[in-house]
Tab-separated table of C-alpha atoms in Angstrom:
chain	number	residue	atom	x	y	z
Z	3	UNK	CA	1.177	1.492	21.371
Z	4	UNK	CA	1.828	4.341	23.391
Z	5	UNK	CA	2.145	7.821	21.861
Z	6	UNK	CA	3.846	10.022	24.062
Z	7	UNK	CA	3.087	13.557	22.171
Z	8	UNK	CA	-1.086	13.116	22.345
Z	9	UNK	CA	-3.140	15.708	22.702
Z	10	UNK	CA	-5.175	14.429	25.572
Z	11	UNK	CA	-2.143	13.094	27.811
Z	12	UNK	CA	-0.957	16.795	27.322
Z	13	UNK	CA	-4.539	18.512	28.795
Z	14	UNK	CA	-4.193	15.826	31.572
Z	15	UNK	CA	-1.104	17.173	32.940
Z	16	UNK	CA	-3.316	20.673	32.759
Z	17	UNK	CA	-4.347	22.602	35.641
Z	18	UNK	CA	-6.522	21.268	37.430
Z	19	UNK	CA	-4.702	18.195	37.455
Z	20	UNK	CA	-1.195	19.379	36.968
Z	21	UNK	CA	0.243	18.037	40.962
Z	22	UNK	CA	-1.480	14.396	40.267
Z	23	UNK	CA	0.927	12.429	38.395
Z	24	UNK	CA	-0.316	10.666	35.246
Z	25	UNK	CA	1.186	6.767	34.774
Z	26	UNK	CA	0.954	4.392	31.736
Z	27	UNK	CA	-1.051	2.675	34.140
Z	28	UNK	CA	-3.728	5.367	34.782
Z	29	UNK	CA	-4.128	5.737	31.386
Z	30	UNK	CA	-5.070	2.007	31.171
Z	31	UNK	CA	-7.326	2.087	33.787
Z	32	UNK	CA	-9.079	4.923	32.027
Z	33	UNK	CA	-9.220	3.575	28.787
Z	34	UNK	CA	-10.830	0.479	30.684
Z	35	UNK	CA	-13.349	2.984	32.255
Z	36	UNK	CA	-14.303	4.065	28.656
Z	37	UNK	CA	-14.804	0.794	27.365
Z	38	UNK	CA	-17.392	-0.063	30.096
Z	39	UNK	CA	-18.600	3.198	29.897
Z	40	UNK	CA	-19.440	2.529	26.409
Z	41	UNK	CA	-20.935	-1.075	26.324
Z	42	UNK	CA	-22.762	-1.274	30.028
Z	43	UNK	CA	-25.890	-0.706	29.750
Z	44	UNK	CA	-27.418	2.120	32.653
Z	45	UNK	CA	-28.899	1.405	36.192
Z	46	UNK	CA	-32.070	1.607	37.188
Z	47	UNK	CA	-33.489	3.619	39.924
Z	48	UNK	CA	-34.662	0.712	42.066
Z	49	UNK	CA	-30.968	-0.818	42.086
Z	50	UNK	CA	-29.953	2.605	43.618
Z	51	UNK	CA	-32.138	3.722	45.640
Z	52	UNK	CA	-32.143	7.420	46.345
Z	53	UNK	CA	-30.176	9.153	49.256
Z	54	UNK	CA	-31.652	10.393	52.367
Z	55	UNK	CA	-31.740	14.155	52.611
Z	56	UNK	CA	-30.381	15.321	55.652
Z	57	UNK	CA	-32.238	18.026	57.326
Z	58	UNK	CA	-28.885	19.372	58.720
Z	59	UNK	CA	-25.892	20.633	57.208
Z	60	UNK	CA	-24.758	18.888	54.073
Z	61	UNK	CA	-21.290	16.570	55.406
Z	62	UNK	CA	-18.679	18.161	53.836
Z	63	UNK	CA	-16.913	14.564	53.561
Z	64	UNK	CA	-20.086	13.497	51.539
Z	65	UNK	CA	-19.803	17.464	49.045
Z	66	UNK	CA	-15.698	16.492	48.409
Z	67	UNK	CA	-16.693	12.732	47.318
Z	68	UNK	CA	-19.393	14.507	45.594
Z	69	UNK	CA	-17.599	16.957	43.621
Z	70	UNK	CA	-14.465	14.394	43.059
Z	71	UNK	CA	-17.906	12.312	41.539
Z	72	UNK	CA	-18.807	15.289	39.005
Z	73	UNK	CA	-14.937	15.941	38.015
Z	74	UNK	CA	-13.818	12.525	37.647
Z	75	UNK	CA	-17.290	12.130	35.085
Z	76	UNK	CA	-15.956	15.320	32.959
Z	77	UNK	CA	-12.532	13.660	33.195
Z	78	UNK	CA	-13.796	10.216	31.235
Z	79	UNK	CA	-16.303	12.217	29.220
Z	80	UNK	CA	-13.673	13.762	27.817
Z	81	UNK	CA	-11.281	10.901	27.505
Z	82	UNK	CA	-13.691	9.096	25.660
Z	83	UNK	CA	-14.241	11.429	23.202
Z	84	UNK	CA	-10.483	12.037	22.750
Z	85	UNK	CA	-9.977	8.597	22.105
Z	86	UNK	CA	-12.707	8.322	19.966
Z	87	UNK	CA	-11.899	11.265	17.678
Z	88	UNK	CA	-8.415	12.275	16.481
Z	89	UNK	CA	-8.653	15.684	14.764
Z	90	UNK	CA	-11.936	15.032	13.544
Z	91	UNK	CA	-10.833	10.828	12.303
Z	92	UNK	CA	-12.677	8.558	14.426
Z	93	UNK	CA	-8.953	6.577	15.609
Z	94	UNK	CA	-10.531	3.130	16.082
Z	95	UNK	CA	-13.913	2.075	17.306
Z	96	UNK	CA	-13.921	1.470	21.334
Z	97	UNK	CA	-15.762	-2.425	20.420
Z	98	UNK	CA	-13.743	-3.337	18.357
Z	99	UNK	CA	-10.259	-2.741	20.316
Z	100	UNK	CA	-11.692	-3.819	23.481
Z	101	UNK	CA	-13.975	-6.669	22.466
Z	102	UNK	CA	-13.186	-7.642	19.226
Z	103	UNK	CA	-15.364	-11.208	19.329
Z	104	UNK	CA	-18.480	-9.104	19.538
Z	105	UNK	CA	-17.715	-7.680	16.010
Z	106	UNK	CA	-16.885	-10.918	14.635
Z	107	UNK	CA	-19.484	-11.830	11.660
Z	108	UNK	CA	-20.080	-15.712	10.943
Z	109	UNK	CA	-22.212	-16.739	8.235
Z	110	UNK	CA	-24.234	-19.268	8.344
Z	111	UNK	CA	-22.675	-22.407	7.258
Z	112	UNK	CA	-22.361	-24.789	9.521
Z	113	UNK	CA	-18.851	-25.631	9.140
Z	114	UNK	CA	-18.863	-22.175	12.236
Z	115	UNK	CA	-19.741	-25.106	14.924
Z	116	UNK	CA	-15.900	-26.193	14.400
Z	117	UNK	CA	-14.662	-22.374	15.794
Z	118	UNK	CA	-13.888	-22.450	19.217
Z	119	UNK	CA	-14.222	-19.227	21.373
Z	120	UNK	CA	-10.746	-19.359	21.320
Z	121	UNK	CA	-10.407	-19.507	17.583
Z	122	UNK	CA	-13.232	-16.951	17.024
Z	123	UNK	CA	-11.125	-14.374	19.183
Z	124	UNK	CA	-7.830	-15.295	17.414
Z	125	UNK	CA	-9.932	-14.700	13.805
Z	126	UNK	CA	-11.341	-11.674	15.362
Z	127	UNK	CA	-7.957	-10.063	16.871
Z	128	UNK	CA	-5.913	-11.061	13.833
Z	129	UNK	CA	-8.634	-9.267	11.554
Z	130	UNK	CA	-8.649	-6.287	13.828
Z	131	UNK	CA	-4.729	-5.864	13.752
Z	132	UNK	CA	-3.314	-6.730	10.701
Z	133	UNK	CA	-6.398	-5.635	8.301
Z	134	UNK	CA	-8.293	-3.120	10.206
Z	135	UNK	CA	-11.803	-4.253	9.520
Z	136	UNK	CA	-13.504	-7.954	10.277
Z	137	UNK	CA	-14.569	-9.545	6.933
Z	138	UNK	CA	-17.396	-11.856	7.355
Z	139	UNK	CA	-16.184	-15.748	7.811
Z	140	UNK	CA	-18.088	-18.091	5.557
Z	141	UNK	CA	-15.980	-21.474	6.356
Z	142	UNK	CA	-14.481	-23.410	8.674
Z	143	UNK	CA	-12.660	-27.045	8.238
Z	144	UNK	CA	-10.649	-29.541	9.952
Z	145	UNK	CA	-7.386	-30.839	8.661
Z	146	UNK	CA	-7.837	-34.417	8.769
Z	147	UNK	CA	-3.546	-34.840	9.055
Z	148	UNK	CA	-2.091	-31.614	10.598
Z	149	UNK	CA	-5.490	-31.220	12.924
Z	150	UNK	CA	-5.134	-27.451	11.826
Z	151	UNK	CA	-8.590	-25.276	11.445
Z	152	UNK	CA	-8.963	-23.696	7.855
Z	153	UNK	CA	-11.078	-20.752	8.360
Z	154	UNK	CA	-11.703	-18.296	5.171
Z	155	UNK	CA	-13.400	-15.286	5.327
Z	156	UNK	CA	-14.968	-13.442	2.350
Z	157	UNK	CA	-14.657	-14.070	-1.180
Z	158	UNK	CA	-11.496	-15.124	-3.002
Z	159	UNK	CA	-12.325	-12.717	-6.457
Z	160	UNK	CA	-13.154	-9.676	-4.275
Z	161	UNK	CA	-11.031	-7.031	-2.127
Z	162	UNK	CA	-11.084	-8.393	0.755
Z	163	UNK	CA	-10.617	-12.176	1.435
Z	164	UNK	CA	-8.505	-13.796	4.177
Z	165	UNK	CA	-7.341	-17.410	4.902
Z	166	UNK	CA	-6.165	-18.901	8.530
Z	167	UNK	CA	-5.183	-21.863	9.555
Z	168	UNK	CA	-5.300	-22.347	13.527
Z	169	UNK	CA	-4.177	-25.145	15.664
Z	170	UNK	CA	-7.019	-27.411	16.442
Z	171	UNK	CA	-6.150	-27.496	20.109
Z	172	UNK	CA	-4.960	-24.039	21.633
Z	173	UNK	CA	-6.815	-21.840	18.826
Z	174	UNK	CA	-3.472	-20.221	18.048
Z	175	UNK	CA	-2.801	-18.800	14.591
Z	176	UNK	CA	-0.379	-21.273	12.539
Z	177	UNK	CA	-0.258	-19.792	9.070
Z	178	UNK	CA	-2.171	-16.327	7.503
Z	179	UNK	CA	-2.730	-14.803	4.250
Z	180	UNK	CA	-5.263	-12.315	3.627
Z	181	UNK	CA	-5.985	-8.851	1.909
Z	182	UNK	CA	-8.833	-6.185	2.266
Z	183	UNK	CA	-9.402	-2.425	1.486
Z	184	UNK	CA	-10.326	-0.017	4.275
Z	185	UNK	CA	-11.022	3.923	3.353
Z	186	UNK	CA	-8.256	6.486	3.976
Z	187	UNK	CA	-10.157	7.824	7.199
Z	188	UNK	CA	-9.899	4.587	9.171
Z	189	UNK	CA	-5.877	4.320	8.597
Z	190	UNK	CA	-4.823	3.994	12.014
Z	191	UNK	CA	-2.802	6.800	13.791
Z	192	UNK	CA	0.465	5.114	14.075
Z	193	UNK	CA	0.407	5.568	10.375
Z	194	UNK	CA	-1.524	9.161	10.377
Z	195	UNK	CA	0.843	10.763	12.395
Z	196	UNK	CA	3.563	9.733	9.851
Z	197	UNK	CA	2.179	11.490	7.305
Z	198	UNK	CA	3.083	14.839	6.604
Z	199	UNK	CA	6.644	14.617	7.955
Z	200	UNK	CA	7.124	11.820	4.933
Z	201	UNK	CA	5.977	13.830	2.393
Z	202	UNK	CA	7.903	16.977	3.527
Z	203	UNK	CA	11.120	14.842	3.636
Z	204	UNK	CA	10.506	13.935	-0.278
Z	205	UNK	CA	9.341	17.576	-0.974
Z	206	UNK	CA	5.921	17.226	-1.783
Z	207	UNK	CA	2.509	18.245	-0.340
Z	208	UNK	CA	2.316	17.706	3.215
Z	209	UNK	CA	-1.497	18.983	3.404
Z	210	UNK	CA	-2.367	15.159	1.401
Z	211	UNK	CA	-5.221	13.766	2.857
Z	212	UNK	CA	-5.774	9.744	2.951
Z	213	UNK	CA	-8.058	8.349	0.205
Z	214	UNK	CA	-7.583	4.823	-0.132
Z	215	UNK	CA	-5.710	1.985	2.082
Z	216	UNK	CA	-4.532	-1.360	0.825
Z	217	UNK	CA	-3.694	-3.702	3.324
Z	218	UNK	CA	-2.604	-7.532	3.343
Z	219	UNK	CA	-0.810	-10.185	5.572
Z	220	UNK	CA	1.339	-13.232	4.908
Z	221	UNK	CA	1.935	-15.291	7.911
Z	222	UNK	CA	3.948	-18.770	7.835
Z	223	UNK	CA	4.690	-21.526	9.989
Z	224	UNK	CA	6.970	-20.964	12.277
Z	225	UNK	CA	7.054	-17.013	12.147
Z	226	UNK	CA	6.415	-15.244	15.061
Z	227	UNK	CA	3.861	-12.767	13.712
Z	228	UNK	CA	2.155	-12.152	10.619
Z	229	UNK	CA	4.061	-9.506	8.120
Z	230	UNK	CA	1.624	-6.544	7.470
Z	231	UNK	CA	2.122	-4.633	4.353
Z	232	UNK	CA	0.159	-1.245	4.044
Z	233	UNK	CA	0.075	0.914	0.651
Z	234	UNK	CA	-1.853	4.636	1.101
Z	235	UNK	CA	-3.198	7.113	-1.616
Z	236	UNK	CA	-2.993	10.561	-0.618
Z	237	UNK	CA	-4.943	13.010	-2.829
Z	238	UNK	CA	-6.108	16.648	-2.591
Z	239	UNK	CA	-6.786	19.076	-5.318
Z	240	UNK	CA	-3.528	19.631	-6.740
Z	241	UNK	CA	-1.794	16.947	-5.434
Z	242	UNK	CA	-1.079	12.887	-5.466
Z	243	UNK	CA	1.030	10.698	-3.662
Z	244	UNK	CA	1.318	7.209	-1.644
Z	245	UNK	CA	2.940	5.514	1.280
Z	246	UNK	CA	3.893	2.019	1.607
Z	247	UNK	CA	4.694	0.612	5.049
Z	248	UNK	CA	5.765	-3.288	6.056
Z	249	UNK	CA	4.806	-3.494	9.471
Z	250	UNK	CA	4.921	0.004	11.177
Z	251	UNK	CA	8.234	1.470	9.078
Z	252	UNK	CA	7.564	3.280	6.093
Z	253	UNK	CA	9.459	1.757	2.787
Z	254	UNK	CA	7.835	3.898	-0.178
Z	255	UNK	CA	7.160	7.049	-0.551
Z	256	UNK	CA	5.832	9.699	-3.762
Z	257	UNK	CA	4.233	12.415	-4.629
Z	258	UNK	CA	3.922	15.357	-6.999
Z	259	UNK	CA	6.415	17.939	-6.572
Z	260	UNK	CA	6.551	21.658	-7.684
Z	261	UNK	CA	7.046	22.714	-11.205
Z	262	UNK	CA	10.350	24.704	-10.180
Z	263	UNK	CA	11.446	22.214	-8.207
Z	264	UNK	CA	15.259	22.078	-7.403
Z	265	UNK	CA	15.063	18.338	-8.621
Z	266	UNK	CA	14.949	18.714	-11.965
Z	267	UNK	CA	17.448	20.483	-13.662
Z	268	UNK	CA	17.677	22.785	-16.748
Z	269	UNK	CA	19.727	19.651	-18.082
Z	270	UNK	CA	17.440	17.235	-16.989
Z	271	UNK	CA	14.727	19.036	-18.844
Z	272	UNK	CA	16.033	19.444	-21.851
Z	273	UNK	CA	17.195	15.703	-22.075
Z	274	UNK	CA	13.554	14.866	-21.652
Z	275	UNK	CA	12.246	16.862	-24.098
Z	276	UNK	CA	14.716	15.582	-26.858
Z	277	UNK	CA	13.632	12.028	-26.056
Z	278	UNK	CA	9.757	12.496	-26.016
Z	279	UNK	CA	10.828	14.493	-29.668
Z	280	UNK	CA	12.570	11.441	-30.915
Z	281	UNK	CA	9.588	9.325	-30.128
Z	282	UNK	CA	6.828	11.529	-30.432
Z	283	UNK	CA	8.185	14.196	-33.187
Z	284	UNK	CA	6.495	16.574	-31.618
Z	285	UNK	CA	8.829	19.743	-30.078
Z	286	UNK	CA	8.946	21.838	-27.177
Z	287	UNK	CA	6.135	20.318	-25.418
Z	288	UNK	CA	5.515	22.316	-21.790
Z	289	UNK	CA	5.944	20.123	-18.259
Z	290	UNK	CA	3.105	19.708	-16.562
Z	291	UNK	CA	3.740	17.385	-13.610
Z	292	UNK	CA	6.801	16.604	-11.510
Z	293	UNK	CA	6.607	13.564	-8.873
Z	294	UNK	CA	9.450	11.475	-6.950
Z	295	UNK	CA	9.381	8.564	-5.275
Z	296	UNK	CA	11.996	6.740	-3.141
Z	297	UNK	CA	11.874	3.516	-2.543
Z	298	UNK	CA	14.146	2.057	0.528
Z	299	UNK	CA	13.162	-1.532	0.018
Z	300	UNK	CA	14.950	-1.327	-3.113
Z	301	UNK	CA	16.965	1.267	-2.687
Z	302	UNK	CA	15.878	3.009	-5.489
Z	303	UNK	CA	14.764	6.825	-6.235
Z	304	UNK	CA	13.160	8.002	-9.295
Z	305	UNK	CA	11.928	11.356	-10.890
Z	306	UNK	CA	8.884	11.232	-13.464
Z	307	UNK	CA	8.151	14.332	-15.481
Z	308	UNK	CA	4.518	14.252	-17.633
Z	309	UNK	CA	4.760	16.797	-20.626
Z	310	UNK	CA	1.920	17.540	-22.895
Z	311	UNK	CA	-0.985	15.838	-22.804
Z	312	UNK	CA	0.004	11.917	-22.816
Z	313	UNK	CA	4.344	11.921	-22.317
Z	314	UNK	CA	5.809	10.493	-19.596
Z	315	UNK	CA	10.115	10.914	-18.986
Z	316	UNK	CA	11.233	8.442	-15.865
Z	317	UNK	CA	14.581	8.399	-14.591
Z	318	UNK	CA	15.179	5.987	-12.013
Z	319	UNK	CA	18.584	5.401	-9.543
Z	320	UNK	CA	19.259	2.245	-7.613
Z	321	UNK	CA	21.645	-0.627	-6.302
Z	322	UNK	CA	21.006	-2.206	-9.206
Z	323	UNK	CA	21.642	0.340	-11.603
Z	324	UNK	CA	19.832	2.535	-13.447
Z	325	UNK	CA	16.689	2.913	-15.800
Z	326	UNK	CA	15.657	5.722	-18.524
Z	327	UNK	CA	11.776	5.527	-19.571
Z	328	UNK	CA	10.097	7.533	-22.280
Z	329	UNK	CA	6.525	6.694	-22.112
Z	330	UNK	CA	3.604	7.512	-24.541
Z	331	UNK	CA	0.240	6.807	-23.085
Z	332	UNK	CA	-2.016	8.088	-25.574
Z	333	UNK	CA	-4.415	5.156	-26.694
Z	334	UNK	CA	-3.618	3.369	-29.541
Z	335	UNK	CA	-5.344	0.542	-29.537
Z	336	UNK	CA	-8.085	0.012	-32.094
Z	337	UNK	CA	-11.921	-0.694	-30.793
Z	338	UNK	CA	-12.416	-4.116	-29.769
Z	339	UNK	CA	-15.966	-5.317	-29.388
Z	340	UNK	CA	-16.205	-8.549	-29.755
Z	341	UNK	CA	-14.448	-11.768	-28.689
Z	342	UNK	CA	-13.470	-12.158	-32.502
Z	343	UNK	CA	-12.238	-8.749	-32.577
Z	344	UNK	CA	-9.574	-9.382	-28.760
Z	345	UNK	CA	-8.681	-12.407	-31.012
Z	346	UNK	CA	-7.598	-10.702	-34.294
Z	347	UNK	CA	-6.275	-7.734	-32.446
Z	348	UNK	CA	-3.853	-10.665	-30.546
Z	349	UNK	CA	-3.163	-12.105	-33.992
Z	350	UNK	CA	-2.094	-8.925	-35.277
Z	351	UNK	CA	0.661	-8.052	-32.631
Z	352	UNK	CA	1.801	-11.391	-32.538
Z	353	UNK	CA	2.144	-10.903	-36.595
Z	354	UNK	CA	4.245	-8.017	-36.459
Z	355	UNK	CA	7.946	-8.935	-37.411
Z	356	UNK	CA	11.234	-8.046	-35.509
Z	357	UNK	CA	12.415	-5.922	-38.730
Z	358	UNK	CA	9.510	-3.895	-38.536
Z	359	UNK	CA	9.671	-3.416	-34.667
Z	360	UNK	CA	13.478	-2.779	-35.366
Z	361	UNK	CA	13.240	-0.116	-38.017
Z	362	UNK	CA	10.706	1.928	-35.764
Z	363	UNK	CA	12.698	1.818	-32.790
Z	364	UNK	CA	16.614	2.171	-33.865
Z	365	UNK	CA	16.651	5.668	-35.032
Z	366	UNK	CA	14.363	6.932	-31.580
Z	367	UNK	CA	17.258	4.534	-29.352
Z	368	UNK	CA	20.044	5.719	-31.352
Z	369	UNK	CA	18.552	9.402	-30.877
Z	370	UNK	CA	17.771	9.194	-27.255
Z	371	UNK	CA	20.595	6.558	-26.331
Z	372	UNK	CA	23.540	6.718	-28.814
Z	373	UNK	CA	23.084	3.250	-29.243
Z	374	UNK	CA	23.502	1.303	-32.305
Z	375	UNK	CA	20.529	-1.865	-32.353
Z	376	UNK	CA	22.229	-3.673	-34.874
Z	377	UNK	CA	24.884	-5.234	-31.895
Z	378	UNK	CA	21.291	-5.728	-29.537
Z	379	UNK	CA	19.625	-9.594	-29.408
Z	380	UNK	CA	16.186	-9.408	-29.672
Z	381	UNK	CA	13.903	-11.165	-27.917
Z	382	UNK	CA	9.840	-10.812	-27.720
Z	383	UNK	CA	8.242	-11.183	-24.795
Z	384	UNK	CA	5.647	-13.981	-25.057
Z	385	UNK	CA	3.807	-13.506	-21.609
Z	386	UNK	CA	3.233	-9.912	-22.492
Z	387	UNK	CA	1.631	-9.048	-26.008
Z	388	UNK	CA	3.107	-5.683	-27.181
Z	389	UNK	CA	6.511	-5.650	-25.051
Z	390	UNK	CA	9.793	-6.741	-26.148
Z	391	UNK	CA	13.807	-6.275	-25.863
Z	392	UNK	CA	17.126	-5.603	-27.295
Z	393	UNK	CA	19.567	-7.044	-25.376
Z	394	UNK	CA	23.527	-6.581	-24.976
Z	395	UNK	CA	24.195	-10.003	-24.297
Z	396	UNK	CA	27.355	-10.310	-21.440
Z	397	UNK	CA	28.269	-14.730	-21.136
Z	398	UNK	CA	26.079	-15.617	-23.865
Z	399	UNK	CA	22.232	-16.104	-25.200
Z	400	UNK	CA	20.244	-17.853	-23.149
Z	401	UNK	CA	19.831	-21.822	-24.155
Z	402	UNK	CA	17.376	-22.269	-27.481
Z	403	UNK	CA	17.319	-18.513	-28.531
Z	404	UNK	CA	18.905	-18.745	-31.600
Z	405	UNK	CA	19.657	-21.215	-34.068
Z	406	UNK	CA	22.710	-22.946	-34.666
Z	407	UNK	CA	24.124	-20.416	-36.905
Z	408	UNK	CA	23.434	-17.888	-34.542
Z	409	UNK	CA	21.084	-15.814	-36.085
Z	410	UNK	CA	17.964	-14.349	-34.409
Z	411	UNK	CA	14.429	-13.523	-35.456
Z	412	UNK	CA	10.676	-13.159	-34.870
Z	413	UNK	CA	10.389	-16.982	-34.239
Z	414	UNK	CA	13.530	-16.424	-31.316
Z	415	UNK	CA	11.167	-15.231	-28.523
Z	416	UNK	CA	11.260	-16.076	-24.829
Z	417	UNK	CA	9.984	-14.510	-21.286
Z	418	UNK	CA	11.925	-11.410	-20.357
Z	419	UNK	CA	14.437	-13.633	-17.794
Z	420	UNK	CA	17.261	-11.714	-17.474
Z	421	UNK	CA	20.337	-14.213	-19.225
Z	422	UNK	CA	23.114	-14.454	-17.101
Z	423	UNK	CA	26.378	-11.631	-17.645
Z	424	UNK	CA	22.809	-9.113	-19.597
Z	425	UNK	CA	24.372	-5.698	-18.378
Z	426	UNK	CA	22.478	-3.166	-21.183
Z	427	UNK	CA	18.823	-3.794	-21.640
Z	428	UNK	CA	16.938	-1.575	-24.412
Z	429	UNK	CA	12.761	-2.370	-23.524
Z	430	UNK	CA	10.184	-1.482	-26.059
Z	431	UNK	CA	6.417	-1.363	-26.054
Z	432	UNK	CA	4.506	-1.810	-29.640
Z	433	UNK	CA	1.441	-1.693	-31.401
Z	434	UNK	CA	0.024	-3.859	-34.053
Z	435	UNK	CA	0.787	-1.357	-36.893
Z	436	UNK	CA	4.681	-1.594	-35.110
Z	437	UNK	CA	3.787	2.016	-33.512
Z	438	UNK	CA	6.890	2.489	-30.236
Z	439	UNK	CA	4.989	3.467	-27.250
Z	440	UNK	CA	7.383	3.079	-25.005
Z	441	UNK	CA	11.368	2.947	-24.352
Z	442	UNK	CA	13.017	1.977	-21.127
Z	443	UNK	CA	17.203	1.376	-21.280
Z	444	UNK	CA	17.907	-1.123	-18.274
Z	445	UNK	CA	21.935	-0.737	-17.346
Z	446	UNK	CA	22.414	-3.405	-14.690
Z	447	UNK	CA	25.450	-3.257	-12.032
Z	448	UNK	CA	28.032	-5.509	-12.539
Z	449	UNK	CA	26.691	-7.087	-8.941
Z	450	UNK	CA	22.931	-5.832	-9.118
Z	451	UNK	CA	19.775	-7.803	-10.002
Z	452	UNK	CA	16.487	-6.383	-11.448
């Protein structure tokens, strides 16, 4: 990808260069000299033998070529390094862009034989691009039917793992999916350079360095080109935030904001406080942390405030409507050290009945939300111990959640699938002694989908 705005293309165009023009294609060509400069090895003496000296007067064809020699050394010298480094980030090491086969590692199973060279520079190149490191390959196989190559790399439980499957003939890449973690200092510069102009736009810390880089791939047959998905942790020491990018556009975006921030509103602050009182009791707790996020892929934009030591206020805006979270994450859970102990622990939320659940949380909804839980379904969420929902219900209850008299209870529990015409959702977290940790009213557009 050409950048336009580098540093180095701008010192090119420097005196003592400035009448030469400067093409895409000189820059290739240089880049090219770099790489070789890099990876050949130096000649020997005897392969250049040296000149004759001249016991005349120098030819001053022979001092030009000479000088041209010295200049056009200082010129790569300082290409290379300018390549190389990028502020002080090393942008992306000169093997593995230029020959990425020679960083390829193959273990040694002998299921490699099947790889091609063909198929080891597809691995290698698709590793290099959409992942940003090579993960060692530990097996090969042959499709018996399609005549594909399977060809995993790394281990399935860690970080980093990947799975191709190439066409057994050309060595082209048929279907991907793989994952892997790279530090924030090898994040390539297409995404660098993004950087502080997305967290200006949101408001936050611009001066966020990159800490950590998730990165994964999902390629199917028939597509084109692999989709790359790339999520970023920015720290410093007063600040946190992350970037998410599909392919090269950024689609998320947060980060801690200001305490004065123009965001948050004297009436947005003092709604938050009465709902972390209703839950918590506790009054007049001081903000300590503002972030935002925005979120373009679902066209969504929220504002968390923290208060105290463990509240959390959420307020979240979308096409799909709207959300309202009042979080305690203080740790309630009892000591579990045993097997026997995760067991009863389970036993004991999955004990607690909807009454009890229901005369914890009404009077903190009605508080917060004006809402009245006695017109609210409720339904526990089976997948998740803890979590469950009161639910305005729009074209009915979803089939075989309540009985034929219509009546609900602890036994009427399903997964949290949204029933068809649900507009008002009212989300709860609980504890085994029916302790509310956490409230989230759902209101879904008439059109919108979670």
């Amino acid at each position: 990808m050409k950048h336009p705005n580098d540093d180095w293309e701008k010192e090119i165009q420097k005196e003592p260069f400035a009448e030469s023009p400067f093409t895409e294609k000189h820059k290739q060509h240089v880049l090219r000299q770099v790489s070789w400069s890099q990876t050949t090895p130096k000649q020997t003496g005897a392969l250049h033998p040296p000149e004759r000296i001249s016991h005349g007067r120098m030819n001053p064809r022979k001092r030009r070529l000479r000088s041209g020699s010295v200049i056009g050394g200082v010129v790569v010298a300082a290409l290379a390094v300018a390549f190389i480094l990028w502020n002080g980030q090393i942008v992306e090491p000169v093997v593995e862009r230029f020959y990425p086969t020679a960083s390829l590692q193959l273990s040694d199973d002998p299921s490699m034989s099947l790889l091609t060279d063909k198929m080891k520079r597809t691995v290698a190149i698709t590793m290099r691009d959409y992942l940003g490191k090579q993960i060692q390959v530990t097996l090969a196989k042959k499709g018996p039917i399609t005549g594909w190559v399977y060809v995993e790399a790394g281990q399935e439980l860690e970080t980093d793992y990947a799975q191709m499957w190439l066409d057994g003939e050309t060595g082209d890449l048929v279907e991907l999916n793989m994952r892997g973690e790279i530090p924030g200092d090898r994040l390539e510069h297409r995404f660098v350079r993004q950087i502080p102009r997305l967290l200006a736009d949101i408001g936050s810390d611009s001066s966020m360095k990159p800490v950590r880089v998730l990165r994964s791939a999902i390629m199917k047959k028939g597509e084109e080109m692999p989709t790359m998905n790339t999520s970023l942790t920015l720290q410093n020491d007063h600040s946190y935030g992350s970037i998410r990018w599909k392919q090269d556009q950024a689609v998320y975006v947060s980060g801690d904001l200001k305490l004065d921030t123009e965001r948050v509103t004297t009436e947005m602050l003092q709604t938050a406080q009465e709902a972390i009182e209703a839950v918590s009791g506790e009054s007049a707790l001081s903000l300590q942390e503002v972030s935002y996020s925005r979120d373009d892929d679902q066209s969504e934009e929220s504002i968390s405030m923290t208060f105290g030591e463990h509240y959390l206020v959420r307020s979240t805006q979308g096409k799909s409507g709207t959300q309202y979270a009042v979080v305690d994450y203080g740790q309630y859970m009892p000591e579990l050290k045993t097997m026997e102990d995760h067991e009863n622990y389970i036993e004991e939320l999955l004990g607690v009945e909807e009454e009890m659940i229901r005369q914890h949380a009404a009077p903190m909804v009605k508080q917060i939300f004006n809402i009245d839980l006695d017109d609210y379904t409720f339904y526990r969420d089976s997948s998740n111990l803890g979590m469950a929902s009161f639910r305005s219900e729009g074209n009915g209850d979803p089939e075989g959640t309540t009985d034929s008299e219509g009546t609900t209870g602890s036994e009427a529990t399903t997964d949290l699938e949204e029933p068809s015409g649900t507009k008002d959702e009212i989300q709860i977290r609980y504890t085994h002694d029916a302790r509310i940790t956490m409230i989230e009213r759902i209101q879904h557009e008439e059109n919108g989908s979670r």
